[in-house]
């Protein structure tokens, strides 16, 4: 077999993304010159405060919200915890029920599990084999006790995009709140919180070429909010603690680029098509778990029967290729992915599944190289 020359290929953009140069520059400038505490009354503090408020406007603009509807947090996990826990605290014991889906991110799933130990009832609306929630099924689950519907906008493992607008419209008829984890959608498709009709939405900077360790929470104007970290007056008293000004500034800068990021979708989708064709050519019985429509343009979940994805990943890693066998948050857990199980995969099929997530800089050569390495692995494994 011809020698394969090693390259670096990053195909795990749903796990995280590189920090873009403009974001790095912004953050370095803030770290160097604007280290004042935004709460301090003198000019240096005011400068830092102004940076926060500018970033808030940038995030708000990118999600089509008003800036006073945006709160910064330490990450999307924190934002998800904050919404679920504060709303449960507020409604319990008058209302006890949350309706959600079985394909939420662990930051939602595990928080819901925790809330169940506190008396909250959680019902999961089943999804079909591509991860789609049926709005009619969901409506049937609503009762007097329900205060919240929690539904992920775009799934991190299979890319399925839910009809949040329809779900919000149903929820409104029953006076029920809606929260949506928009982490994976943001930067890949347009996220317009007003059009989606949600009351709460959560975001993370590091999925759109911003820094790690900063997230945001959108709370529709006049929707219920209570402090989720107690202490000082920061973030309107909702999230106390001195703000991570450089991270927040980086998040804001990353949001300036959201339209441009989305404009890469068509190119990414084309490369994704080539990758799927190539995978079919090297392994005829492969199964694509991601839907062909209403799917993130960059995400492919593929099952390769007879091939353990953990082993294939190790081989790909050896050749400089980064892919994932599920969500980065659960890749350390030796349990089949709850998302893949929810869409009907067996434990074995789930263990034979790879998540490949492309990015704006992914090239056809990256895909050709990846296919070559997979082909080599398959031939060596079967021979
Ligand atoms: N929600 C989804 C859908 C995600 O993919 C992630 C990150 O992988 C998160 C939430 C958590 O984001 P963070 O890393 O900012 O806590």
XYZ file of C-alpha atoms and ligand atoms in Angstrom:
399
model
C 0.000 0.000 0.000
C 1.183 3.518 -0.822
C 2.557 5.444 2.137
C 0.156 7.996 3.553
C 1.805 11.274 4.483
C 0.493 12.583 7.763
C -1.398 15.863 7.978
C -3.450 17.635 10.624
C -7.172 17.509 9.973
C -9.656 18.825 12.503
C -13.125 17.391 11.989
C -14.607 17.890 15.447
C -16.060 21.391 15.237
C -19.085 20.420 17.328
C -16.715 19.732 20.226
C -15.022 23.098 19.916
C -13.501 25.471 17.362
C -10.213 27.312 17.020
C -10.137 30.858 18.359
C -10.133 33.167 15.355
C -7.395 35.746 14.888
C -9.684 38.813 15.365
C -11.021 37.251 18.574
C -7.483 36.567 19.817
C -6.452 40.142 19.015
C -9.453 41.581 20.845
C -8.822 39.405 23.873
C -5.111 40.234 23.993
C -5.916 43.942 23.837
C -8.371 43.614 26.704
C -5.939 41.562 28.773
C -3.144 44.040 28.188
C -4.904 47.386 28.534
C -8.365 46.907 30.002
C -7.745 44.937 33.146
C -9.850 47.273 35.274
C -12.742 45.849 37.250
C -15.986 46.756 35.430
C -17.542 47.596 38.805
C -14.895 50.212 39.701
C -16.026 53.821 39.530
C -12.906 55.300 37.923
C -12.225 55.502 34.204
C -10.287 52.231 33.952
C -13.232 50.391 35.439
C -15.666 52.240 33.211
C -13.646 51.268 30.155
C -13.903 47.609 31.131
C -17.633 48.053 31.774
C -18.078 49.600 28.326
C -16.329 46.592 26.779
C -18.836 44.285 28.499
C -21.768 46.294 27.273
C -20.431 46.422 23.741
C -20.060 42.636 23.762
C -23.596 42.294 25.096
C -24.845 44.322 22.128
C -22.828 42.156 19.732
C -24.280 38.924 21.150
C -27.787 40.397 21.182
C -27.500 41.540 17.577
C -26.319 38.100 16.452
C -29.311 36.332 18.048
C -31.797 39.117 17.184
C -32.442 40.031 20.828
C -32.278 43.213 22.894
C -29.062 43.643 24.831
C -30.875 43.744 28.211
C -32.159 40.228 27.453
C -28.597 38.827 27.390
C -26.746 37.656 30.507
C -23.190 36.388 30.383
C -22.255 33.168 32.159
C -19.216 30.919 32.508
C -20.395 28.469 29.818
C -23.552 27.098 28.245
C -23.638 24.330 30.854
C -24.045 27.043 33.474
C -26.744 28.780 31.408
C -28.689 25.515 31.050
C -28.375 24.828 34.779
C -29.449 28.372 35.583
C -32.662 28.289 33.555
C -33.734 24.808 34.620
C -32.955 25.259 38.309
C -34.289 28.788 38.787
C -37.541 28.039 36.959
C -38.030 24.803 38.900
C -37.405 26.703 42.109
C -39.921 29.337 41.109
C -42.756 27.033 40.014
C -42.380 24.143 42.459
C -44.571 22.930 44.188
C -47.487 24.647 42.362
C -46.344 23.204 39.069
C -43.967 20.302 38.816
C -43.587 19.133 35.259
C -40.951 19.766 32.574
C -41.339 18.232 29.116
C -38.060 17.621 27.337
C -36.501 15.325 24.741
C -34.248 12.292 25.165
C -31.574 13.870 22.934
C -30.615 16.883 25.014
C -26.984 17.661 25.802
C -25.670 16.168 29.100
C -25.738 19.658 30.639
C -29.535 19.484 30.331
C -30.046 15.719 30.807
C -28.063 15.575 34.045
C -29.639 18.745 35.414
C -33.090 17.291 34.729
C -32.038 14.094 36.462
C -30.936 16.125 39.478
C -34.198 18.082 39.518
C -36.142 14.821 39.594
C -34.522 14.078 42.952
C -36.036 17.391 44.116
C -39.594 16.528 43.160
C -39.681 17.817 39.573
C -41.349 15.458 37.107
C -39.654 15.160 33.753
C -41.300 13.581 30.735
C -39.338 12.963 27.573
C -41.125 13.241 24.259
C -39.911 10.366 22.057
C -38.019 11.201 18.855
C -38.066 9.417 15.492
C -35.112 7.608 13.896
C -33.555 10.960 12.869
C -34.105 12.593 16.228
C -37.127 14.707 15.286
C -39.656 15.528 17.978
C -43.294 15.411 16.966
C -45.045 18.607 18.048
C -48.383 16.740 18.245
C -46.903 14.119 20.573
C -45.397 16.844 22.652
C -48.732 18.668 22.886
C -50.411 15.482 24.167
C -47.970 15.436 27.099
C -48.920 18.920 28.316
C -51.049 19.029 31.465
C -51.967 21.440 34.262
C -48.711 20.676 36.048
C -46.431 21.599 33.140
C -44.439 24.821 33.414
C -41.632 24.339 30.884
C -40.784 22.720 27.569
C -37.058 22.273 27.091
C -35.950 21.335 23.586
C -32.515 21.512 21.997
C -32.498 23.500 18.724
C -29.790 21.558 16.848
C -28.452 18.292 18.179
C -24.722 18.115 18.832
C -24.302 14.449 17.837
C -26.554 13.995 14.821
C -27.249 17.581 13.756
C -31.061 17.357 13.747
C -32.721 20.793 13.748
C -36.030 20.899 15.627
C -39.048 22.984 14.724
C -38.767 25.205 17.789
C -41.091 27.800 16.291
C -43.927 25.276 16.160
C -43.164 24.021 19.678
C -43.181 27.596 21.048
C -46.491 28.312 19.356
C -48.057 25.273 21.047
C -46.529 26.183 24.409
C -47.964 29.709 24.211
C -51.493 28.331 23.849
C -51.051 26.643 27.226
C -49.108 29.448 28.897
C -46.019 27.279 29.203
C -42.454 28.565 28.967
C -39.969 27.302 26.372
C -36.220 27.060 26.669
C -33.927 25.949 23.901
C -30.273 25.009 23.974
C -29.050 26.860 20.877
C -25.359 26.109 21.409
C -24.775 24.048 18.270
C -27.108 26.033 16.055
C -25.390 29.344 16.764
C -22.821 30.125 14.073
C -24.065 27.324 11.799
C -27.616 28.460 11.047
C -29.407 31.724 11.766
C -30.644 31.819 15.351
C -33.409 34.374 15.711
C -34.752 34.060 19.233
C -37.720 36.286 18.418
C -38.767 34.173 15.452
C -38.232 30.978 17.411
C -40.559 32.402 20.049
C -38.573 30.978 22.951
C -38.502 32.472 26.432
C -34.975 31.288 27.215
C -32.064 30.255 25.017
C -28.491 29.309 25.803
C -25.211 29.861 23.951
C -21.499 29.156 24.163
C -18.671 31.183 22.601
C -16.291 28.338 21.882
C -18.510 26.747 19.237
C -18.186 29.776 16.974
C -14.448 30.507 17.099
C -14.675 32.349 20.398
C -12.955 31.493 23.696
C -13.850 28.712 26.109
C -15.240 29.603 29.512
C -17.916 32.065 28.466
C -21.554 31.510 27.653
C -24.733 33.498 27.416
C -28.307 33.184 28.489
C -31.127 34.864 26.642
C -34.171 35.578 28.787
C -37.027 37.212 26.915
C -37.890 40.613 28.292
C -40.157 40.373 31.350
C -39.752 36.586 31.551
C -38.995 35.269 35.024
C -35.371 35.340 36.187
C -33.815 35.030 39.607
C -30.171 35.159 40.646
C -28.354 31.978 39.732
C -25.083 32.941 41.395
C -25.490 34.969 44.561
C -23.030 37.669 45.513
C -22.406 41.064 43.945
C -24.597 43.079 41.613
C -23.012 41.919 38.341
C -25.237 40.919 35.408
C -28.183 42.785 36.930
C -27.671 40.790 40.120
C -28.393 37.506 38.345
C -24.852 36.187 38.032
C -22.544 37.561 40.665
C -18.772 37.532 40.328
C -16.277 39.768 38.577
C -16.857 39.376 34.881
C -14.333 37.644 32.641
C -13.949 40.786 30.538
C -11.475 39.363 27.999
C -13.596 36.251 27.415
C -16.763 38.269 27.082
C -15.047 40.687 24.678
C -13.881 37.661 22.665
C -17.419 36.279 22.601
C -18.717 39.616 21.320
C -16.084 39.740 18.607
C -16.887 36.160 17.543
C -20.548 37.176 17.230
C -19.588 39.914 14.750
C -18.567 37.121 12.421
C -21.689 34.976 12.690
C -23.195 36.001 9.339
C -19.907 35.219 7.598
C -19.685 31.855 9.356
C -23.178 30.973 8.179
C -22.265 32.024 4.640
C -19.840 29.066 4.546
C -22.762 26.632 4.952
C -23.188 25.879 1.280
C -19.509 25.055 0.806
C -19.492 22.953 3.975
C -22.637 21.132 2.864
C -20.997 20.297 -0.476
C -17.927 18.894 1.249
C -20.196 16.938 3.591
C -21.887 15.412 0.526
C -18.499 14.358 -0.842
C -17.593 12.817 2.492
C -20.845 10.841 2.626
C -20.320 9.588 -0.962
C -16.737 8.653 -0.113
C -17.787 6.805 3.036
C -20.337 4.862 1.010
C -17.636 3.948 -1.495
C -15.262 2.584 1.154
C -18.001 0.925 3.242
C -21.173 0.096 1.326
C -23.194 -0.877 4.385
C -22.521 2.321 6.309
C -25.571 4.067 7.764
C -26.007 7.818 8.054
C -27.899 8.655 11.233
C -28.160 12.377 10.520
C -31.237 13.512 8.603
C -30.663 14.601 4.994
C -32.780 17.724 5.560
C -33.242 19.964 8.580
C -29.738 19.077 9.687
C -26.721 21.179 10.595
C -24.716 21.594 7.380
C -21.500 20.437 9.031
C -22.586 17.369 11.010
C -22.541 13.711 10.060
C -23.236 10.814 12.349
C -22.236 7.604 10.600
C -22.406 3.983 11.702
C -19.795 1.661 10.204
C -21.056 -1.879 10.926
C -18.384 -4.167 12.340
C -15.983 -1.284 13.121
C -15.490 -0.119 16.689
C -15.447 3.676 16.465
C -13.082 4.045 19.459
C -10.480 1.931 17.620
C -10.981 3.734 14.329
C -10.669 7.054 16.158
C -7.308 5.993 17.570
C -6.092 5.153 14.094
C -7.397 8.473 12.749
C -5.709 10.279 15.634
C -2.430 8.572 14.729
C -2.799 10.093 11.264
C -3.550 13.546 12.723
C -7.314 13.424 12.182
C -9.643 14.547 14.989
C -13.166 13.110 14.975
C -15.436 12.028 17.780
C -17.448 9.001 18.738
C -20.169 11.131 20.327
C -20.378 14.404 22.189
C -17.079 15.599 23.669
C -18.784 15.851 27.065
C -19.616 12.149 27.174
C -16.616 10.736 25.289
C -14.905 9.789 28.573
C -17.929 7.777 29.682
C -17.900 4.199 28.498
C -21.626 4.134 27.856
C -23.368 4.133 24.486
C -24.576 7.613 23.561
C -28.078 8.381 24.885
C -28.784 10.274 21.653
C -27.985 7.287 19.443
C -29.984 5.005 21.738
C -32.949 7.397 21.591
C -33.006 7.257 17.785
C -33.108 3.476 17.953
C -29.514 2.290 17.586
C -28.468 -0.847 19.422
C -25.556 -0.645 21.877
C -23.355 -2.297 19.255
C -24.365 0.128 16.494
C -23.809 3.057 18.865
C -20.282 1.795 19.495
C -19.729 1.671 15.747
C -20.720 5.288 15.221
C -18.540 8.279 14.467
C -19.450 11.948 14.616
C -17.688 14.015 12.004
C -18.228 17.768 12.199
C -16.759 20.023 9.541
C -15.819 23.676 9.818
C -15.322 26.750 7.680
C -11.713 25.812 6.922
C -12.367 22.149 6.063
C -11.159 21.389 2.536
C -11.870 18.681 -0.007
C -8.278 17.504 0.503
C -8.978 17.056 4.234
C -11.914 14.838 3.351
C -9.969 12.877 0.720
C -7.172 12.278 3.214
C -9.626 11.161 5.915
C -11.309 8.754 3.515
C -7.920 7.350 2.515
C -7.038 6.647 6.158
C -10.461 5.085 6.846
C -10.088 2.932 3.728
C -6.635 1.793 4.864
C -8.014 0.923 8.306
C -10.940 -1.026 6.849
C -8.662 -2.994 4.512
C -6.203 -3.798 7.313
C -9.041 -4.793 9.664
C -10.792 -7.063 7.174
C -7.717 -8.564 5.503
N -25.226 22.298 24.739
C -24.777 21.726 23.610
C -25.752 21.299 22.561
C -23.411 21.514 23.425
O -22.982 20.925 22.310
C -22.522 21.939 24.446
C -21.067 21.707 24.300
O -20.617 20.702 23.817
C -23.045 22.529 25.595
C -24.404 22.694 25.706
C -22.161 22.955 26.721
O -21.411 24.093 26.363
P -20.215 24.583 27.286
O -19.012 23.831 26.843
O -20.105 26.053 27.016
O -20.592 24.301 28.689
